CSV table of C-alpha atoms in Angstrom, one decimal:
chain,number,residue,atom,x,y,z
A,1,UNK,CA,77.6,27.3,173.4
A,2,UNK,CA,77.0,30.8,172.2
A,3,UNK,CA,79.1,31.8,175.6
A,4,UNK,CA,82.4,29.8,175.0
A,5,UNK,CA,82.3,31.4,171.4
A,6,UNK,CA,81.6,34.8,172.9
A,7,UNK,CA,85.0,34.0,175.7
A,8,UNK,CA,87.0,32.5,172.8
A,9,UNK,CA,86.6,35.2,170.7
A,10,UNK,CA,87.6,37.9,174.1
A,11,UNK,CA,90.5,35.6,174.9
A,12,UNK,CA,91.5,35.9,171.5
A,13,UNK,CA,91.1,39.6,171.1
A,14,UNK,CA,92.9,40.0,174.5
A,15,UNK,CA,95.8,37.7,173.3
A,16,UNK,CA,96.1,40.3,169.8
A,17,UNK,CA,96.3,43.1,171.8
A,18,UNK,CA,99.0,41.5,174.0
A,19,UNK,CA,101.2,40.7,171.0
A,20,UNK,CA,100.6,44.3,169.6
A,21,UNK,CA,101.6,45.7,172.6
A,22,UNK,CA,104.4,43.8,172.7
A,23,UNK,CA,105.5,44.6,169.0
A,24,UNK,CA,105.3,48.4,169.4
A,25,UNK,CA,107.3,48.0,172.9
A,26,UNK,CA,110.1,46.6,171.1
A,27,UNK,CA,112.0,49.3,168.4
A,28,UNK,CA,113.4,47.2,166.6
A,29,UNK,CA,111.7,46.1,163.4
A,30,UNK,CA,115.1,45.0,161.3
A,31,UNK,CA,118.6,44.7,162.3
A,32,UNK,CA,120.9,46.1,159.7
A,33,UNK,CA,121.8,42.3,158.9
A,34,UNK,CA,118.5,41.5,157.7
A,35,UNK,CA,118.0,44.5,155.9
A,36,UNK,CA,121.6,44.2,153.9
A,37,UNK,CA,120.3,40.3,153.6
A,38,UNK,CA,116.9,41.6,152.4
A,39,UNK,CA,118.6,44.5,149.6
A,40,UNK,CA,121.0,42.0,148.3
A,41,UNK,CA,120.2,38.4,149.4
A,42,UNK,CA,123.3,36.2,148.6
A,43,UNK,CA,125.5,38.5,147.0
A,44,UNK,CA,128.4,39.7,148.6
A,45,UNK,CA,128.0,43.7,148.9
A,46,UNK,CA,130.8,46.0,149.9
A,47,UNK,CA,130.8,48.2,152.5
A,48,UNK,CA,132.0,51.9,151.4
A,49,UNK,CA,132.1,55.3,152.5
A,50,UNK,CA,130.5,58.3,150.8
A,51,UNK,CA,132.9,61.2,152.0
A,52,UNK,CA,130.6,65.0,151.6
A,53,UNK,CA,132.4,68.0,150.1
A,54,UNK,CA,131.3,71.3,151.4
A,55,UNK,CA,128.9,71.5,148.1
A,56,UNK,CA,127.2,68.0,149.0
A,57,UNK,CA,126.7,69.0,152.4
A,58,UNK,CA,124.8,72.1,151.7
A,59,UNK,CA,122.7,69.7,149.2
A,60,UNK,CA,122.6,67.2,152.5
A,61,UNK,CA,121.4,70.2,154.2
A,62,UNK,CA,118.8,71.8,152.5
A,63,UNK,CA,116.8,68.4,151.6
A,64,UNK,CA,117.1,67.4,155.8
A,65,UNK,CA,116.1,71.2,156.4
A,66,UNK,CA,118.8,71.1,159.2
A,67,UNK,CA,121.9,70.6,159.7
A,68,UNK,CA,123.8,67.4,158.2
A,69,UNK,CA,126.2,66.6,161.3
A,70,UNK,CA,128.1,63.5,159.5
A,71,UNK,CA,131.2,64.1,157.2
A,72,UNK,CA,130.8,60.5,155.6
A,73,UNK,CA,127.6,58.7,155.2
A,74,UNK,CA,128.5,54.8,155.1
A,75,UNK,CA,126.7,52.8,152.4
A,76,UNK,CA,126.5,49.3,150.9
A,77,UNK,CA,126.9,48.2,146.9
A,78,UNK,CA,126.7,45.1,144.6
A,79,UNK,CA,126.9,46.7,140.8
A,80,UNK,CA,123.7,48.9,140.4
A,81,UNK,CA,122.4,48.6,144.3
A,82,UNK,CA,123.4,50.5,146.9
A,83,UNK,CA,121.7,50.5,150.4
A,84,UNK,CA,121.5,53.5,152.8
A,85,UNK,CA,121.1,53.5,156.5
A,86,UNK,CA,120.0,57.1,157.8
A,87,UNK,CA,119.1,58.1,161.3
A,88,UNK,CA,116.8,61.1,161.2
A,89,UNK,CA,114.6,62.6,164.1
A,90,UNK,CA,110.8,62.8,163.5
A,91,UNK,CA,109.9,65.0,166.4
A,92,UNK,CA,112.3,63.7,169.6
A,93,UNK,CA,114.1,60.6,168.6
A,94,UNK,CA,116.0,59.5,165.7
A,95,UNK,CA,114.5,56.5,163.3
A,96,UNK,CA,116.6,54.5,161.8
A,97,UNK,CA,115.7,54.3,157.8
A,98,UNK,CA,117.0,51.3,155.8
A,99,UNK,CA,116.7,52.8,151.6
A,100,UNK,CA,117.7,50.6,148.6
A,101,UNK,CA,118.5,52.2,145.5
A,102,UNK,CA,118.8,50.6,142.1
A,103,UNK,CA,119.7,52.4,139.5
A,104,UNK,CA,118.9,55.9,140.7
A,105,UNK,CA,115.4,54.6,141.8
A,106,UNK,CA,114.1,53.5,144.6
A,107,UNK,CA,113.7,49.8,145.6
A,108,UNK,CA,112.5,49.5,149.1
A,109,UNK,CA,112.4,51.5,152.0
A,110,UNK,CA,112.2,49.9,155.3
A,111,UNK,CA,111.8,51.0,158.9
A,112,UNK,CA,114.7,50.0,161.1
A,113,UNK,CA,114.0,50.9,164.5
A,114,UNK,CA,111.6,53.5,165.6
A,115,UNK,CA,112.1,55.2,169.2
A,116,UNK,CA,108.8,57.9,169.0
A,117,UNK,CA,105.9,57.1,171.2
A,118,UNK,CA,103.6,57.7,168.1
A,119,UNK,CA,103.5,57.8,164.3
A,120,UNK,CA,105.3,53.9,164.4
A,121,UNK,CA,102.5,53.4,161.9
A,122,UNK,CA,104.9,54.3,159.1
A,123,UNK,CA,106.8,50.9,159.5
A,124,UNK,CA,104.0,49.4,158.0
A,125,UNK,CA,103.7,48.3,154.0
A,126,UNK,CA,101.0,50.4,153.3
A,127,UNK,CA,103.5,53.2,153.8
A,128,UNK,CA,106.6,51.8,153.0
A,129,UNK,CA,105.2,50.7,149.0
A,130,UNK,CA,105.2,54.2,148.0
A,131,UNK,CA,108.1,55.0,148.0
A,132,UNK,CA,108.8,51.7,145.1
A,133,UNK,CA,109.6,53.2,141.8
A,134,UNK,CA,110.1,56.6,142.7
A,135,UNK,CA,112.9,58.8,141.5
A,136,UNK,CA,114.8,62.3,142.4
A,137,UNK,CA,113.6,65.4,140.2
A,138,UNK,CA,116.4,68.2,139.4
A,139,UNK,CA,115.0,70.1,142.3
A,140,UNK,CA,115.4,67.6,144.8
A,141,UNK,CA,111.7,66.7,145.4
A,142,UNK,CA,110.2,62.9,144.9
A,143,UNK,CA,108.6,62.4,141.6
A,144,UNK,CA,105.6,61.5,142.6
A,145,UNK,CA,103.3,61.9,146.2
A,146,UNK,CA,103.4,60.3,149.2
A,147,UNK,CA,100.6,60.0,151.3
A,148,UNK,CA,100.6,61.1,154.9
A,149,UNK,CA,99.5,59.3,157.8
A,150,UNK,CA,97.1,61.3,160.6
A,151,UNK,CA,98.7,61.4,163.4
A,152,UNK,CA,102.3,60.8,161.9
A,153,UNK,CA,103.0,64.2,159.9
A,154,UNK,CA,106.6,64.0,161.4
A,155,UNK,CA,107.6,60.5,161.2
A,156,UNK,CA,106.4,60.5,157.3
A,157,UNK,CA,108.5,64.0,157.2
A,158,UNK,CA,111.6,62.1,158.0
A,159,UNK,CA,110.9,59.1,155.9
A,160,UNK,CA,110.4,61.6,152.6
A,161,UNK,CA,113.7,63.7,154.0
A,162,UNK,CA,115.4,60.4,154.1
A,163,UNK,CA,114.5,58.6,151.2
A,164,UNK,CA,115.5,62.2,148.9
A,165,UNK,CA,118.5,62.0,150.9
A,166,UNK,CA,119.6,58.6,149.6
A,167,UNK,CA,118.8,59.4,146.5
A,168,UNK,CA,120.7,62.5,146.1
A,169,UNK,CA,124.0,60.6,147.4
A,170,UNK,CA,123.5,57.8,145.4
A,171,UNK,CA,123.8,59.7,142.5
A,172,UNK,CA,126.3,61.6,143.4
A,173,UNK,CA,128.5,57.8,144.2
A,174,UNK,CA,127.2,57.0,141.0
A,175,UNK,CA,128.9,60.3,139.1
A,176,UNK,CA,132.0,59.4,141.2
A,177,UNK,CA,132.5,55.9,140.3
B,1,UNK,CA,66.6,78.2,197.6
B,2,UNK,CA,69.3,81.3,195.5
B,3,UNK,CA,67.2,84.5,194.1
B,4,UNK,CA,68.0,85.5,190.3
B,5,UNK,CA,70.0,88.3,192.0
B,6,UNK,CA,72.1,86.3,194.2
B,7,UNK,CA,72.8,84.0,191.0
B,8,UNK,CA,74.0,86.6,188.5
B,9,UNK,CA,76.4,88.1,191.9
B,10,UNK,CA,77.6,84.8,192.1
B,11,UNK,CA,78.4,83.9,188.4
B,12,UNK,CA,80.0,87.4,188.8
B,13,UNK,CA,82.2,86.1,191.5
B,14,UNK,CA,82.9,83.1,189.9
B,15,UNK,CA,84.1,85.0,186.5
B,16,UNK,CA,86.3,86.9,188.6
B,17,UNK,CA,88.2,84.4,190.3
B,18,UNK,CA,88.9,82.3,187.9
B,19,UNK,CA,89.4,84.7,184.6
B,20,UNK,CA,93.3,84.5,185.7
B,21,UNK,CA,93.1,80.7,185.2
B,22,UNK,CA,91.4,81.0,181.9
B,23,UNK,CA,94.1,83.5,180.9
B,24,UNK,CA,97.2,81.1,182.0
B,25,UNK,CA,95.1,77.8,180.3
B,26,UNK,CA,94.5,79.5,177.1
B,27,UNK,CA,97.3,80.8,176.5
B,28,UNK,CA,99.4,78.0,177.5
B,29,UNK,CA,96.6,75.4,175.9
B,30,UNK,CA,97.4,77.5,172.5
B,31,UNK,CA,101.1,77.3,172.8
B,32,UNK,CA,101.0,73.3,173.2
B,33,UNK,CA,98.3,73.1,170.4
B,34,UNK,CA,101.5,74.7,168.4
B,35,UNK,CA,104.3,72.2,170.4
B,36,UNK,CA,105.8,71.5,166.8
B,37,UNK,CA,105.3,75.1,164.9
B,38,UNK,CA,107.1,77.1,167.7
B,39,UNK,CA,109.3,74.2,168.4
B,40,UNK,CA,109.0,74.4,171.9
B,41,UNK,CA,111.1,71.3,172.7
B,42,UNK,CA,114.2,73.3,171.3
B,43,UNK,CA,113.9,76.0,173.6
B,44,UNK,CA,116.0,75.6,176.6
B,45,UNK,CA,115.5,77.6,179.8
B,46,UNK,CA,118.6,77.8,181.8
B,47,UNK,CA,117.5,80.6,184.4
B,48,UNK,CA,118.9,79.0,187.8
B,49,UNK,CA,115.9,79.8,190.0
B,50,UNK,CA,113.7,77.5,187.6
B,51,UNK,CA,116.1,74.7,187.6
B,52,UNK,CA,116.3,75.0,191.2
B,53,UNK,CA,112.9,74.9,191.3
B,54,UNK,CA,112.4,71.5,189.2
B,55,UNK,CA,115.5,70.2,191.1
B,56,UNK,CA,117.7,70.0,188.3
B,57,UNK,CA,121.8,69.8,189.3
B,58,UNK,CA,124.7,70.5,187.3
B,59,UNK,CA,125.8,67.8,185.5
B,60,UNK,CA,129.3,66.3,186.2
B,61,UNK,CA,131.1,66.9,183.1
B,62,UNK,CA,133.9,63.8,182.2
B,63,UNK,CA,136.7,65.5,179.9
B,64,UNK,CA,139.8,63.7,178.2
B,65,UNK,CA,142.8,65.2,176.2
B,66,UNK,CA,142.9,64.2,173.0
B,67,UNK,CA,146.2,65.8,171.3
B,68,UNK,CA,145.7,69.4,171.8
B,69,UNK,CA,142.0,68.9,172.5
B,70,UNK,CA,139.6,68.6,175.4
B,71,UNK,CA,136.7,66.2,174.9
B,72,UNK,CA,134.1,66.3,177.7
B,73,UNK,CA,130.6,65.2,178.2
B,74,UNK,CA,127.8,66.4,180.2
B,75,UNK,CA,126.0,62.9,180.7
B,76,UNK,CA,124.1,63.7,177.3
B,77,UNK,CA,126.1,65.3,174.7
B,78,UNK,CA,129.7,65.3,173.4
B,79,UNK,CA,132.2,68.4,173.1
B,80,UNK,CA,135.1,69.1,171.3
B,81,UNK,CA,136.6,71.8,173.6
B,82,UNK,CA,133.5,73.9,173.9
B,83,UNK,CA,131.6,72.6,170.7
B,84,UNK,CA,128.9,70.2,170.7
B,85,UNK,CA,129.6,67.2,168.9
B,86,UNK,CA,127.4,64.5,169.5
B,87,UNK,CA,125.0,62.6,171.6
B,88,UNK,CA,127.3,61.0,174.6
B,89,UNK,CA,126.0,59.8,177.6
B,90,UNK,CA,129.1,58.2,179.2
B,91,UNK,CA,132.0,59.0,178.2
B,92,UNK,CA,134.5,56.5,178.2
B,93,UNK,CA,137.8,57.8,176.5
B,94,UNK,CA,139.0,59.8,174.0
B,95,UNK,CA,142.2,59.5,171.8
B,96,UNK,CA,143.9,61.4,168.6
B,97,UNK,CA,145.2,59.3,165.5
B,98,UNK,CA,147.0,60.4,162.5
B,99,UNK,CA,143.9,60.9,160.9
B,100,UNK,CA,141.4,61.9,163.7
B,101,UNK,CA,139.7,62.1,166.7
B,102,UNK,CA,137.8,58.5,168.2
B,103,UNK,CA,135.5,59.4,171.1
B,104,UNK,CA,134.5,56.6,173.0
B,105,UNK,CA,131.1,56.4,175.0
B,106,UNK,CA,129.7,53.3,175.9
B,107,UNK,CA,127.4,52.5,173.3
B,108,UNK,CA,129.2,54.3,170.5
B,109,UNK,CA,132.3,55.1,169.1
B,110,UNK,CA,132.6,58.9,167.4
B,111,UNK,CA,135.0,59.6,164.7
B,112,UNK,CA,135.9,63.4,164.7
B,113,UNK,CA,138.2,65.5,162.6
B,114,UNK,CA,140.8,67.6,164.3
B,115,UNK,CA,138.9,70.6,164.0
B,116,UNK,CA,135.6,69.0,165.9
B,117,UNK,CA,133.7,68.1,162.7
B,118,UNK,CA,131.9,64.7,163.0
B,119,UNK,CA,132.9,62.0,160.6
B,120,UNK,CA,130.8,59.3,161.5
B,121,UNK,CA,128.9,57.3,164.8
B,122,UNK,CA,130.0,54.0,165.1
B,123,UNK,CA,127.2,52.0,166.8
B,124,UNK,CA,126.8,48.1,168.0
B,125,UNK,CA,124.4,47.4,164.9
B,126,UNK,CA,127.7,48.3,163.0
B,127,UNK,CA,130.0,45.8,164.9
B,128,UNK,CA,131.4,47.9,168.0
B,129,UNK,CA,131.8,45.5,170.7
B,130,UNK,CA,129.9,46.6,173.7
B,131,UNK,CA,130.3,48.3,176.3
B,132,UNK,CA,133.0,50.7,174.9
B,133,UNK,CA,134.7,51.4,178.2
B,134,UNK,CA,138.2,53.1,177.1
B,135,UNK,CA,140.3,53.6,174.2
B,136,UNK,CA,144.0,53.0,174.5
B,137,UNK,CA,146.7,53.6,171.8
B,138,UNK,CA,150.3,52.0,171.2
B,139,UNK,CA,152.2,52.9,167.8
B,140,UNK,CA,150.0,54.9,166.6
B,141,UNK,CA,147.2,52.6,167.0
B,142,UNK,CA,143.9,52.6,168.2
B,143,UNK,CA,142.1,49.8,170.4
B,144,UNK,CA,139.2,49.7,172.1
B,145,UNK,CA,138.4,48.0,175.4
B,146,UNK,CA,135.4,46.1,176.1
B,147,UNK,CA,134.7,43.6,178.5
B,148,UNK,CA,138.1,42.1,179.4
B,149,UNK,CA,139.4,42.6,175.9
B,150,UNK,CA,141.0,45.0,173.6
B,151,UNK,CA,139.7,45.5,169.9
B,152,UNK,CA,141.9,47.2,167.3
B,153,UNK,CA,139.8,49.2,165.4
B,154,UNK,CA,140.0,50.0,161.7
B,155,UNK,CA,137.4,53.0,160.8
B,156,UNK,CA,137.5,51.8,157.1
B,157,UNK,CA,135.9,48.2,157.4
B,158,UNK,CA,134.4,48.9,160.4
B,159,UNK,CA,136.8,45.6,162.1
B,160,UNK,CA,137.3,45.4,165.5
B,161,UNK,CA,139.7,42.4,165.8
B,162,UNK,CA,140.7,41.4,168.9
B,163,UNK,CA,144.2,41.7,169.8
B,164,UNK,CA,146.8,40.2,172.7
B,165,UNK,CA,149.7,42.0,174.1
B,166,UNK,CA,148.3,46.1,174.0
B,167,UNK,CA,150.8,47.1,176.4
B,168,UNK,CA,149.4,50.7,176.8
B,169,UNK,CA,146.3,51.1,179.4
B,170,UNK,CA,143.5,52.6,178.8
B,171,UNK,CA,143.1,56.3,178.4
B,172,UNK,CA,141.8,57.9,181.9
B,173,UNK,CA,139.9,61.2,182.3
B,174,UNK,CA,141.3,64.4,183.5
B,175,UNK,CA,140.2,67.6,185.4
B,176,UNK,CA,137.8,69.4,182.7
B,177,UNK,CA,139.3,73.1,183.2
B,178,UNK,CA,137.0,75.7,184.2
B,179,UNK,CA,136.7,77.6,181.9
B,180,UNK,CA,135.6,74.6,179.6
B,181,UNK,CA,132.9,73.6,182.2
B,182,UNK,CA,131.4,76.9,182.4
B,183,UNK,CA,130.9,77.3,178.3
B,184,UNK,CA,129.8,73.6,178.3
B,185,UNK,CA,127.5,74.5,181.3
B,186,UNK,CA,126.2,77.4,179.1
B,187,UNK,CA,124.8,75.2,175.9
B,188,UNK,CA,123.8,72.3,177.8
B,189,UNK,CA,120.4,70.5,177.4
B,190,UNK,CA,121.6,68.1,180.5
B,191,UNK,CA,121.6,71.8,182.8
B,192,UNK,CA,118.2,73.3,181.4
B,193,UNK,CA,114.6,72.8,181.0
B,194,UNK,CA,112.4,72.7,177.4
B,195,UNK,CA,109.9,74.9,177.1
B,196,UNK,CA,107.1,72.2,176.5
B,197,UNK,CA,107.8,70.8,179.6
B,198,UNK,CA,106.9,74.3,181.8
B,199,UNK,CA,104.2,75.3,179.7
B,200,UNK,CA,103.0,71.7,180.1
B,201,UNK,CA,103.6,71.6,183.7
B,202,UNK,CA,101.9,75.0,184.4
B,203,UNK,CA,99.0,73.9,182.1
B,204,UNK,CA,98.1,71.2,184.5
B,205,UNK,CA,99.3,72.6,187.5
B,206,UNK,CA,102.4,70.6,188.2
B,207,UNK,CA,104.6,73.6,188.6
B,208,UNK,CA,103.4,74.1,192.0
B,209,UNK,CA,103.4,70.5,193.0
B,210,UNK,CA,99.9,68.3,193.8
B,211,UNK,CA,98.7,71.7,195.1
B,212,UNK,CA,98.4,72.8,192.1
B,213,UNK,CA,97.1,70.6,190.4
B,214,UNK,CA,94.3,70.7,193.1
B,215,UNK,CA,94.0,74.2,192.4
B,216,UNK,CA,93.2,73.6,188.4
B,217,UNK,CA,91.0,71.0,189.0
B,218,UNK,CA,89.3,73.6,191.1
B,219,UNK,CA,89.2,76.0,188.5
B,220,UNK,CA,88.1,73.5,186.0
B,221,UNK,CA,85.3,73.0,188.8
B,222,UNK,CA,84.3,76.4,188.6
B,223,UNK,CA,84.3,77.2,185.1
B,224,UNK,CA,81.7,74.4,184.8
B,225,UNK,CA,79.9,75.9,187.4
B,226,UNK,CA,80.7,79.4,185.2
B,227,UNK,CA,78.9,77.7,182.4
B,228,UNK,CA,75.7,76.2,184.0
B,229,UNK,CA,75.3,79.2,186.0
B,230,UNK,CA,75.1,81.3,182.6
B,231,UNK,CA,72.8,79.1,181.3
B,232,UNK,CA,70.6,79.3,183.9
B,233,UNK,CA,70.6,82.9,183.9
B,234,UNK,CA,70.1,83.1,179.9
B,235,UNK,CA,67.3,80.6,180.4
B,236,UNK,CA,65.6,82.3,183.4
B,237,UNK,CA,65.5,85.6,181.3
């Protein structure tokens, strides 16, 4: 008796790992669909283009601590929301880094698609929740922490980069509008 | 059965021979400890004799005229003349509107300003039909081919609609001129080696093939041997 418990419980445990495997295989946590359903649900949100001037760029710049290729970042809006999509590299490949912004705050951040063979661990809620609430000080830093994950110092580098980043560009939509 | 002697000549020995390994692992044991910190994976090596060496070819580089412009790729990034753009595996066409330049590769669509600046990547999760396999242009505008099909592409909505009747064919590549090649062949990460990689490779002994990683294992062998050899001495005293 004790047996089949003991081989349930293995076949179990085996079946989990499977399905983990399986999960981290695939990159793809959201596609942008779902996370443009998730920031804004029913209503209708336009699609619009931020276009940098040489002065945002340097701003673009200095919070990604490298160089900001893109001449537009693309973003999405229903009245106060606004939803970001940034790619940024943690150590080899780029993440893709869904942000929603609400009123110069941050609403959710969400991990798109992760490439990296390690530090996935930051698409998880654990990370993810706190970034909720949080807001851009004048000198372009979060205002309040965000703990790290072992293991993931560069994954949670790019997550931080990226959620300043959408920050700082949704305020500057929101002193162009 | 080995005299005291005979053990401190061989732990001498041993020392010897393998204090060159123990140089070349700590060193490049350190280095890797740092991968990150000295950005190792940044720092391309180029020098022909160690691309030869890991077998690495020139890549064949894919150009298309776009106005005034040459826009090649070197199966990993794209250029605009001699300037690196963006990532590009395939090219697949390249065409100049009144407003800018679309670069085509097959799972992507750049949008580039006249003077090589990047505007934007256009990617599948974004609604480009896929595989990109040409651009074409007739009156000024731009359509993309995919599959059987041509899309005409606005940059502002992000539509690709299809449309009937293009008449124009699809863009097709031209000779990259040499002098083009040779500066792409210069910056390219497709024609070079990181420097993780080597140290990497001569860390475990892959550098010189399954010899030597025969001959590490060997030395890891003997520095064991190194340490229980010292021991024995110390404890012997």
């Amino acid at each position: 008796m004790n047996d089949n418990k003991t081989m349930h419980k293995l076949a179990c445990l085996l079946i989990a790992t499977l399905f983990s495997l399986h999960i981290s295989a695939n990159d793809a946590y959201l596609t942008h669909e779902q996370f443009l359903q998730k920031a804004f649900h029913n209503n209708a949100a336009v699609s619009k283009t931020f276009w940098l001037k040489p002065e945002h760029k340097i701003q673009a710049e200095k919070i990604m601590q490298h160089r900001f290729k893109l001449l537009r970042v693309r973003y999405w809006q229903h009245e106060q929301k606004t939803a970001w999509i940034l790619d940024e590299i943690g150590k080899e490949k780029p993440i893709t880094i869904g942000i929603i912004i609400d009123n110069n705050h941050i609403d959710s951040v969400d991990i798109l698609a992760f490439r990296e063979s390690r530090g996935w661990e930051i698409r998880h809620s654990f990370f993810t929740k706190q970034f909720q609430g949080l807001k851009l000080l004048d000198d372009h830093k979060l205002d309040k922490p965000v703990d790290g994950i072992s293991g993931a110092t560069l994954s949670v580098s790019a997550v931080k980069r990226s959620a300043i980043l959408a920050l700082y560009l949704a305020e500057q939509v929101k002193k162009t509008e | 059965m080995i005299n005291k002697r005979q053990l401190r000549q061989l732990h001498r020995y041993i020392g010897a021979v393998i204090s060159v390994f123990i140089v070349l692992l700590t060193i490049t044991g350190i280095l890797l400890n740092h991968t990150d910190t000295f950005r190792l994976q940044e720092k391309h090596l180029r020098h022909p004799a160690l691309l030869n060496w890991y077998g690495i070819k020139p890549p064949d580089i894919t150009s298309f005229m776009a106005g005034n412009s040459w826009i090649s790729s070197d199966t990993e990034t794209a250029y605009f003349n001699s300037m690196a753009i963006d990532k590009c595996a395939l090219l697949t066409g390249a065409i100049k509107t009144p407003q800018m330049i679309m670069v085509s590769c097959d799972n992507s669509l750049l949008l580039v300003t006249n003077e090589g600046e990047l505007i934007e990547v256009i990617d599948a999760e974004m609604g480009l039909p896929l595989p990109a396999s040409g651009l074409s242009q007739d009156n000024n505008r731009a359509y993309l081919h995919s599959g059987n099909a041509f899309y005409a592409i606005n940059t502002e909505t992000l539509a690709f609609t299809p449309a009937n009747g293009v008449s124009s064919s699809v863009i097709m590549p031209v000779k990259t001129p040499a002098a083009i090649a040779k500066n792409i062949l210069q910056q390219s990460s497709a024609y070079s080696i990181n420097l993780e990689r080597v140290l990497l490779d001569i860390h475990s002994g892959r550098i010189a093939g399954t010899i030597g990683v025969w001959l590490i294992d060997l030395a890891a062998l003997f520095l064991l041997l190194l340490a229980a050899s010292g021991w024995w001495i110390w404890l012997k005293k």
